[in-house]
Tab-separated table of C-alpha atoms and ligand atoms in Angstrom:
chain	number	residue	atom	x	y	z
A	1	UNK	CA	-0.002	0.000	0.001
A	2	UNK	CA	2.679	2.469	1.093
A	3	UNK	CA	4.868	1.295	-1.786
A	4	UNK	CA	2.052	1.954	-4.299
A	5	UNK	CA	1.651	5.521	-3.133
A	6	UNK	CA	5.367	6.108	-3.327
A	7	UNK	CA	5.711	4.762	-6.877
A	8	UNK	CA	2.694	6.786	-7.997
A	9	UNK	CA	4.380	9.906	-6.609
A	10	UNK	CA	7.654	9.196	-8.302
A	11	UNK	CA	5.979	8.426	-11.678
A	12	UNK	CA	4.027	11.679	-11.370
A	13	UNK	CA	7.215	13.578	-10.518
A	14	UNK	CA	9.124	12.145	-13.497
A	15	UNK	CA	6.671	13.726	-15.929
A	16	UNK	CA	7.277	17.240	-14.599
A	17	UNK	CA	10.041	19.294	-16.179
A	18	UNK	CA	12.959	19.658	-13.779
A	19	UNK	CA	12.462	23.407	-13.234
A	20	UNK	CA	8.933	22.870	-12.000
A	21	UNK	CA	9.781	19.915	-9.809
A	22	UNK	CA	10.269	21.865	-6.582
A	23	UNK	CA	6.935	23.613	-6.949
A	24	UNK	CA	5.265	20.405	-8.064
A	25	UNK	CA	6.374	18.577	-4.912
A	26	UNK	CA	5.086	21.431	-2.810
A	27	UNK	CA	1.617	21.517	-4.336
A	28	UNK	CA	1.612	17.839	-5.525
A	29	UNK	CA	-1.473	15.601	-5.522
A	30	UNK	CA	-2.965	14.365	-2.283
A	31	UNK	CA	-1.109	11.195	-1.240
A	32	UNK	CA	2.320	12.758	-1.906
A	33	UNK	CA	2.064	14.749	1.326
A	34	UNK	CA	4.910	12.890	3.109
A	35	UNK	CA	7.335	15.279	1.412
A	36	UNK	CA	6.040	17.957	3.747
A	37	UNK	CA	4.587	16.168	6.782
A	38	UNK	CA	5.754	12.869	8.212
A	39	UNK	CA	9.294	11.843	7.274
A	40	UNK	CA	9.143	8.620	5.296
A	41	UNK	CA	11.185	6.787	7.888
A	42	UNK	CA	9.251	8.054	10.926
A	43	UNK	CA	8.489	5.232	13.301
A	44	UNK	CA	5.046	5.413	14.883
A	45	UNK	CA	4.406	3.677	18.185
A	46	UNK	CA	0.824	3.461	19.379
A	47	UNK	CA	0.559	2.907	23.127
A	48	UNK	CA	-2.856	1.948	24.557
A	49	UNK	CA	-3.107	1.803	28.368
A	50	UNK	CA	-5.983	0.531	30.464
A	51	UNK	CA	-6.033	3.730	32.580
A	52	UNK	CA	-3.694	6.638	32.427
A	53	UNK	CA	-4.368	7.682	36.030
A	54	UNK	CA	-2.859	4.434	37.364
A	55	UNK	CA	0.311	5.483	39.204
A	56	UNK	CA	2.424	2.535	38.071
A	57	UNK	CA	1.240	2.620	34.458
A	58	UNK	CA	1.806	6.379	34.269
A	59	UNK	CA	5.379	5.850	35.437
A	60	UNK	CA	5.946	3.264	32.698
A	61	UNK	CA	4.587	5.488	29.907
A	62	UNK	CA	6.525	8.527	31.130
A	63	UNK	CA	9.716	6.499	31.075
A	64	UNK	CA	8.877	5.186	27.618
A	65	UNK	CA	8.359	8.731	26.315
A	66	UNK	CA	11.693	9.780	27.821
A	67	UNK	CA	13.494	6.812	26.258
A	68	UNK	CA	11.908	7.541	22.893
A	69	UNK	CA	13.292	11.083	22.954
A	70	UNK	CA	16.759	9.700	23.724
A	71	UNK	CA	16.460	7.066	20.968
A	72	UNK	CA	15.401	9.719	18.440
A	73	UNK	CA	18.517	11.708	19.211
A	74	UNK	CA	20.717	8.610	19.078
A	75	UNK	CA	19.203	7.189	15.867
A	76	UNK	CA	18.722	10.507	14.070
A	77	UNK	CA	15.217	9.496	13.036
A	78	UNK	CA	11.787	10.649	14.084
A	79	UNK	CA	9.878	8.399	16.452
A	80	UNK	CA	6.301	9.405	17.162
A	81	UNK	CA	4.788	7.975	20.285
A	82	UNK	CA	1.097	8.388	20.986
A	83	UNK	CA	-0.298	7.250	24.348
A	84	UNK	CA	-4.073	6.805	24.624
A	85	UNK	CA	-6.176	6.175	27.731
A	86	UNK	CA	-8.662	3.283	27.581
A	87	UNK	CA	-10.460	4.644	30.671
A	88	UNK	CA	-10.864	1.042	31.861
A	89	UNK	CA	-13.212	0.249	28.972
A	90	UNK	CA	-12.326	-2.510	26.489
A	91	UNK	CA	-14.663	-1.134	23.779
A	92	UNK	CA	-12.955	2.288	23.999
A	93	UNK	CA	-9.539	0.642	23.837
A	94	UNK	CA	-10.497	-1.458	20.821
A	95	UNK	CA	-11.606	1.721	18.982
A	96	UNK	CA	-8.292	3.310	19.870
A	97	UNK	CA	-6.440	0.303	18.468
A	98	UNK	CA	-8.567	0.464	15.293
A	99	UNK	CA	-7.597	4.113	14.926
A	100	UNK	CA	-3.877	3.343	15.343
A	101	UNK	CA	-4.135	0.645	12.685
A	102	UNK	CA	-6.096	2.739	10.218
A	103	UNK	CA	-3.556	5.545	10.605
A	104	UNK	CA	-0.675	3.248	9.740
A	105	UNK	CA	1.036	2.959	13.117
A	106	UNK	CA	4.019	0.617	12.919
A	107	UNK	CA	3.968	-1.082	16.348
A	108	UNK	CA	1.264	-1.385	19.024
A	109	UNK	CA	2.143	-1.461	22.721
A	110	UNK	CA	-0.907	-2.584	24.632
A	111	UNK	CA	-1.720	-2.589	28.334
A	112	UNK	CA	-4.974	-4.385	27.715
A	113	UNK	CA	-8.085	-3.531	29.738
A	114	UNK	CA	-9.578	-7.013	29.649
A	115	UNK	CA	-6.972	-9.770	29.518
A	116	UNK	CA	-9.434	-12.111	27.838
A	117	UNK	CA	-9.995	-9.758	24.867
A	118	UNK	CA	-6.496	-10.153	23.430
A	119	UNK	CA	-7.377	-12.561	20.594
A	120	UNK	CA	-9.642	-10.079	18.785
A	121	UNK	CA	-7.042	-7.354	19.078
A	122	UNK	CA	-4.256	-9.632	17.821
A	123	UNK	CA	-6.369	-10.671	14.807
A	124	UNK	CA	-6.825	-7.028	13.819
A	125	UNK	CA	-3.137	-6.235	14.185
A	126	UNK	CA	-2.109	-9.386	12.322
A	127	UNK	CA	-4.405	-8.483	9.423
A	128	UNK	CA	-2.657	-5.105	9.226
A	129	UNK	CA	0.797	-6.683	9.558
A	130	UNK	CA	1.512	-4.786	12.768
A	131	UNK	CA	3.376	-6.398	15.696
A	132	UNK	CA	1.838	-6.159	19.175
A	133	UNK	CA	3.749	-5.871	22.426
A	134	UNK	CA	1.477	-6.426	25.433
A	135	UNK	CA	2.700	-5.248	28.810
A	136	UNK	CA	1.821	-5.473	32.497
A	137	UNK	CA	-1.624	-7.031	31.960
A	138	UNK	CA	-0.851	-10.492	30.709
A	139	UNK	CA	-3.103	-12.145	28.114
A	140	UNK	CA	-3.610	-15.901	28.445
A	141	UNK	CA	-0.788	-18.039	27.073
A	142	UNK	CA	-2.855	-19.419	24.159
A	143	UNK	CA	-3.185	-15.904	22.733
A	144	UNK	CA	0.532	-15.186	22.877
A	145	UNK	CA	2.393	-18.461	22.417
A	146	UNK	CA	1.129	-19.511	19.012
A	147	UNK	CA	1.157	-16.135	17.267
A	148	UNK	CA	3.870	-14.472	15.223
A	149	UNK	CA	4.803	-10.916	16.063
A	150	UNK	CA	3.103	-10.982	19.462
A	151	UNK	CA	5.043	-10.381	22.679
A	152	UNK	CA	4.561	-9.792	26.385
A	153	UNK	CA	6.752	-7.639	28.592
A	154	UNK	CA	6.092	-7.968	32.307
A	155	UNK	CA	7.094	-9.470	35.597
A	156	UNK	CA	6.210	-12.785	37.155
A	157	UNK	CA	3.374	-12.068	39.542
A	158	UNK	CA	4.149	-14.976	41.907
A	159	UNK	CA	7.662	-13.608	42.390
A	160	UNK	CA	6.331	-10.289	43.753
A	161	UNK	CA	3.998	-12.139	46.098
A	162	UNK	CA	6.802	-14.340	47.361
A	163	UNK	CA	9.118	-11.359	47.930
A	164	UNK	CA	6.384	-9.473	49.786
A	165	UNK	CA	5.849	-12.550	51.948
A	166	UNK	CA	9.603	-12.638	52.648
A	167	UNK	CA	9.598	-9.028	53.836
A	168	UNK	CA	7.070	-10.028	56.478
A	169	UNK	CA	8.747	-13.356	57.209
A	170	UNK	CA	12.017	-11.567	57.950
A	171	UNK	CA	10.299	-9.476	60.610
A	172	UNK	CA	8.526	-12.545	62.007
A	173	UNK	CA	11.840	-14.336	62.359
A	174	UNK	CA	13.841	-11.364	63.705
A	175	UNK	CA	11.347	-9.398	65.818
A	176	UNK	CA	8.361	-11.632	66.318
A	177	UNK	CA	7.210	-9.705	69.391
A	178	UNK	CA	6.896	-6.511	67.369
A	179	UNK	CA	4.696	-8.280	64.886
A	180	UNK	CA	2.676	-10.709	66.974
A	181	UNK	CA	1.046	-7.969	68.972
A	182	UNK	CA	-1.457	-10.199	70.813
A	183	UNK	CA	1.267	-12.776	71.470
A	184	UNK	CA	-0.809	-15.773	70.287
A	185	UNK	CA	1.905	-17.090	67.915
A	186	UNK	CA	-0.412	-16.521	64.952
A	187	UNK	CA	-0.096	-13.742	62.364
A	188	UNK	CA	-3.433	-11.945	61.913
A	189	UNK	CA	-3.657	-10.180	58.585
A	190	UNK	CA	-5.862	-8.334	56.117
A	191	UNK	CA	-5.337	-8.392	52.340
A	192	UNK	CA	-6.024	-5.507	49.942
A	193	UNK	CA	-6.413	-7.057	46.505
A	194	UNK	CA	-6.087	-5.378	43.101
A	195	UNK	CA	-8.672	-5.863	40.351
A	196	UNK	CA	-10.354	-9.239	40.373
A	197	UNK	CA	-9.056	-11.322	37.459
A	198	UNK	CA	-5.726	-9.483	37.108
A	199	UNK	CA	-2.814	-11.959	37.252
A	200	UNK	CA	-1.009	-9.739	39.782
A	201	UNK	CA	-3.986	-9.684	42.160
A	202	UNK	CA	-4.527	-13.423	42.116
A	203	UNK	CA	-0.897	-14.464	42.392
A	204	UNK	CA	0.350	-11.810	44.813
A	205	UNK	CA	-2.542	-12.631	47.143
A	206	UNK	CA	-1.705	-16.312	46.997
A	207	UNK	CA	2.106	-16.179	47.159
A	208	UNK	CA	2.524	-13.569	49.894
A	209	UNK	CA	0.697	-15.778	52.354
A	210	UNK	CA	2.037	-19.039	50.933
A	211	UNK	CA	5.598	-17.860	51.612
A	212	UNK	CA	4.769	-17.498	55.284
A	213	UNK	CA	2.843	-20.729	55.632
A	214	UNK	CA	5.523	-22.673	53.697
A	215	UNK	CA	7.999	-21.377	56.284
A	216	UNK	CA	5.765	-22.771	59.039
A	217	UNK	CA	4.147	-19.518	60.163
A	218	UNK	CA	0.570	-19.904	61.311
A	219	UNK	CA	-1.632	-17.187	59.839
A	220	UNK	CA	-5.194	-15.998	60.293
A	221	UNK	CA	-7.001	-14.060	57.576
A	222	UNK	CA	-9.254	-11.462	59.157
A	223	UNK	CA	-10.413	-10.004	55.841
A	224	UNK	CA	-9.509	-9.859	52.166
A	225	UNK	CA	-11.177	-7.760	49.473
A	226	UNK	CA	-10.607	-6.010	46.176
A	227	UNK	CA	-9.795	-2.285	46.157
A	228	UNK	CA	-8.923	-2.269	42.434
A	229	UNK	CA	-5.362	-0.897	42.788
A	230	UNK	CA	-6.898	2.319	44.078
A	231	UNK	CA	-5.780	4.418	47.074
A	232	UNK	CA	-9.222	5.840	47.911
A	233	UNK	CA	-10.985	2.487	47.728
A	234	UNK	CA	-8.260	0.915	49.881
A	235	UNK	CA	-8.565	3.672	52.497
A	236	UNK	CA	-12.329	3.092	52.682
A	237	UNK	CA	-11.887	-0.669	53.001
A	238	UNK	CA	-9.179	-0.308	55.643
A	239	UNK	CA	-11.266	2.138	57.714
A	240	UNK	CA	-14.056	-0.417	57.779
A	241	UNK	CA	-11.630	-3.214	58.836
A	242	UNK	CA	-10.130	-1.001	61.560
A	243	UNK	CA	-13.616	-0.451	62.939
A	244	UNK	CA	-14.306	-4.181	62.745
A	245	UNK	CA	-11.020	-5.674	63.949
A	246	UNK	CA	-9.235	-2.754	65.660
A	247	UNK	CA	-5.710	-3.580	66.820
A	248	UNK	CA	-6.105	-7.286	66.053
A	249	UNK	CA	-4.748	-6.513	62.596
A	250	UNK	CA	-1.004	-7.244	62.729
A	251	UNK	CA	-0.170	-7.057	59.025
A	252	UNK	CA	-1.704	-5.365	55.968
A	253	UNK	CA	-0.705	-7.073	52.721
A	254	UNK	CA	-1.451	-4.875	49.769
A	255	UNK	CA	-1.229	-6.060	46.145
A	256	UNK	CA	0.235	-2.634	45.195
A	257	UNK	CA	1.678	0.544	46.691
A	258	UNK	CA	-1.263	2.854	45.987
A	259	UNK	CA	-3.555	0.655	48.065
A	260	UNK	CA	-0.876	0.320	50.792
A	261	UNK	CA	-0.780	4.139	50.957
A	262	UNK	CA	-4.583	4.143	51.176
A	263	UNK	CA	-4.353	1.749	54.144
A	264	UNK	CA	-1.855	4.091	55.787
A	265	UNK	CA	-4.230	7.034	55.193
A	266	UNK	CA	-6.937	5.113	57.069
A	267	UNK	CA	-4.582	4.041	59.873
A	268	UNK	CA	-3.456	7.609	60.391
A	269	UNK	CA	-7.036	8.897	60.335
A	270	UNK	CA	-8.031	6.297	62.958
A	271	UNK	CA	-5.088	7.298	65.125
A	272	UNK	CA	-4.669	3.861	66.776
A	273	UNK	CA	-1.724	1.436	66.747
A	274	UNK	CA	-0.105	0.799	63.355
A	275	UNK	CA	0.014	-2.653	61.842
A	276	UNK	CA	2.904	-3.483	59.516
A	277	UNK	CA	1.998	-2.473	55.945
A	278	UNK	CA	3.661	-3.867	52.809
A	279	UNK	CA	3.069	-3.012	49.157
A	280	UNK	CA	4.369	-3.776	45.659
A	281	UNK	CA	5.675	-1.390	42.909
A	282	UNK	CA	8.256	0.906	44.463
A	283	UNK	CA	6.479	4.061	43.242
A	284	UNK	CA	7.981	7.421	44.260
A	285	UNK	CA	5.389	8.127	46.998
A	286	UNK	CA	5.815	4.586	48.332
A	287	UNK	CA	9.584	5.011	48.596
A	288	UNK	CA	8.972	8.219	50.578
A	289	UNK	CA	6.658	6.308	52.861
A	290	UNK	CA	9.350	3.661	53.409
A	291	UNK	CA	11.798	6.468	54.225
A	292	UNK	CA	9.422	7.944	56.790
A	293	UNK	CA	8.721	4.508	58.285
A	294	UNK	CA	4.968	4.523	57.488
A	295	UNK	CA	5.326	1.751	54.912
A	296	UNK	CA	7.457	-1.130	56.136
A	297	UNK	CA	8.516	-2.263	52.672
A	298	UNK	CA	7.612	-2.802	49.056
A	299	UNK	CA	8.709	-4.848	46.041
A	300	UNK	CA	10.141	-3.073	43.009
A	301	UNK	CA	8.010	-3.625	39.924
A	302	UNK	CA	10.633	-2.602	37.372
A	303	UNK	CA	8.651	-0.187	35.195
A	304	UNK	CA	11.831	1.455	33.861
A	305	UNK	CA	13.146	-1.928	32.762
A	306	UNK	CA	9.765	-2.669	31.126
A	307	UNK	CA	9.835	0.599	29.171
A	308	UNK	CA	13.400	-0.101	28.012
A	309	UNK	CA	12.562	-3.670	26.954
A	310	UNK	CA	9.471	-2.496	25.072
A	311	UNK	CA	11.408	0.134	23.173
A	312	UNK	CA	14.272	-2.267	22.364
A	313	UNK	CA	11.746	-4.811	21.152
A	314	UNK	CA	9.865	-2.219	19.067
A	315	UNK	CA	13.067	-0.910	17.461
A	316	UNK	CA	14.210	-4.426	16.579
A	317	UNK	CA	10.831	-5.355	15.106
A	318	UNK	CA	10.642	-2.124	13.123
A	319	UNK	CA	14.109	-2.821	11.699
A	320	UNK	CA	13.065	-6.353	10.785
A	321	UNK	CA	15.734	-7.770	13.132
A	322	UNK	CA	15.521	-10.811	15.333
A	323	UNK	CA	14.272	-9.327	18.640
A	324	UNK	CA	15.987	-12.120	20.576
A	325	UNK	CA	19.275	-10.438	19.762
A	326	UNK	CA	18.309	-7.202	21.601
A	327	UNK	CA	16.190	-8.404	24.502
A	328	UNK	CA	16.220	-11.509	26.644
A	329	UNK	CA	13.328	-13.226	24.909
A	330	UNK	CA	11.983	-16.337	26.599
A	331	UNK	CA	9.872	-18.957	24.849
A	332	UNK	CA	10.043	-16.742	21.793
A	333	UNK	CA	7.492	-14.234	23.134
A	334	UNK	CA	8.184	-13.128	26.701
A	335	UNK	CA	10.477	-10.604	28.372
A	336	UNK	CA	10.455	-11.038	32.155
A	337	UNK	CA	11.732	-8.311	34.452
A	338	UNK	CA	12.803	-9.419	37.935
A	339	UNK	CA	11.226	-7.954	41.058
A	340	UNK	CA	13.301	-6.761	44.038
A	341	UNK	CA	12.553	-6.426	47.764
A	342	UNK	CA	12.795	-2.906	49.203
A	343	UNK	CA	12.883	-1.994	52.887
A	344	UNK	CA	14.698	0.618	54.959
A	345	UNK	CA	17.961	-1.404	54.764
A	346	UNK	CA	18.365	-1.029	50.975
A	347	UNK	CA	16.039	1.909	50.281
A	348	UNK	CA	18.899	4.244	49.361
A	349	UNK	CA	19.692	2.405	46.115
A	350	UNK	CA	16.134	2.807	44.825
A	351	UNK	CA	15.700	6.531	45.554
A	352	UNK	CA	16.052	8.923	42.603
A	353	UNK	CA	19.665	9.825	41.953
A	354	UNK	CA	21.136	12.082	44.589
A	355	UNK	CA	18.992	10.473	47.299
A	356	UNK	CA	16.618	12.488	49.445
B	401	BGC	C1	0.802	-2.843	39.485
B	401	BGC	C2	-0.356	-2.002	39.930
B	401	BGC	C3	-1.122	-1.501	38.723
B	401	BGC	C4	-1.515	-2.675	37.837
B	401	BGC	C5	-2.182	-2.212	36.571
B	401	BGC	C6	0.307	-3.966	38.616
B	401	BGC	O1	1.417	-4.697	38.180
B	401	BGC	O2	1.455	-3.367	40.619
B	401	BGC	O3	0.101	-0.874	40.674
B	401	BGC	O4	-2.247	-0.812	39.152
B	401	BGC	O5	-0.380	-3.452	37.516
B	401	BGC	O6	-2.420	-3.248	35.665
B	402	CA	CA1	-0.984	-12.619	66.563
């Protein structure tokens, strides 16, 4: 299609006497516009996110935009990146993807709203010959594993759960009395879950507790409920639990940092004793809360690494190169970024350069 337009333009140009050529290119027929607008070798990346107001997702897209600017300078070519907000609606996101495809975007980077809707999206992209890189919200394996030009960049959810469990286990082993406030030898906890159905909610919930029970710690779940990754919803849930269980709550496991900060908001508003709170992500406000001692610890969800891997993958695919030569591609389709535990002992290395 693109090739046809180009050859039409050059045939048209050949018929114009040389002296008129400059003018002809300027006012040339519709379809020859690239001479003025988009450079022919501009790379267009269409990024569709499930919600732009999600703290972690916003940090990934900001980093991606920054890396794209660096890559443009380094490669001496224009790279357009367009980030669109699906507002948590799969129909909206599908329309956004349709728009990217009809406008000739070269690569799609998709943080899919509904993980089960990937097949339809992949079919559309495949028909247009456009590779898709999913990130953070993992489609089911059947949709990724048997398709060409389809990739997933993310982190293994069970690993974050296990590391969060270890943060708590370390305290249980070293300072049990500080944790087991009622001294019954059992760890009473509440769990703030992310969105139902998200791989990170399901697996973090399971593995944080499993890490403790596998180590022989007896636990008691006082309450567990979804707060959809959201600080306000988590604060409301936690206020309710504080009214219900008071100082019986010894630990608050939160599937992400925003909800952990919401729990802390509620704890501070209630003004009673503080249970140990742990999150996942390592967002900037969470690191500040670790520094001030309000948040015991978190687990780094390496958004910067994800952005870098996505860009490397996109550049390799756009150049028609084997992406396995640029990124650590596993099973032909997956790039996995490792999680890392963060608490006050190693916080310094995760703070923005120059420290606090
Ligand atoms: C992050 C959450 C985020 C969610 C969005 C998770 O990996 O930990 O903070 O809200 O992804 O999909
Ligand atoms: Ca106890």
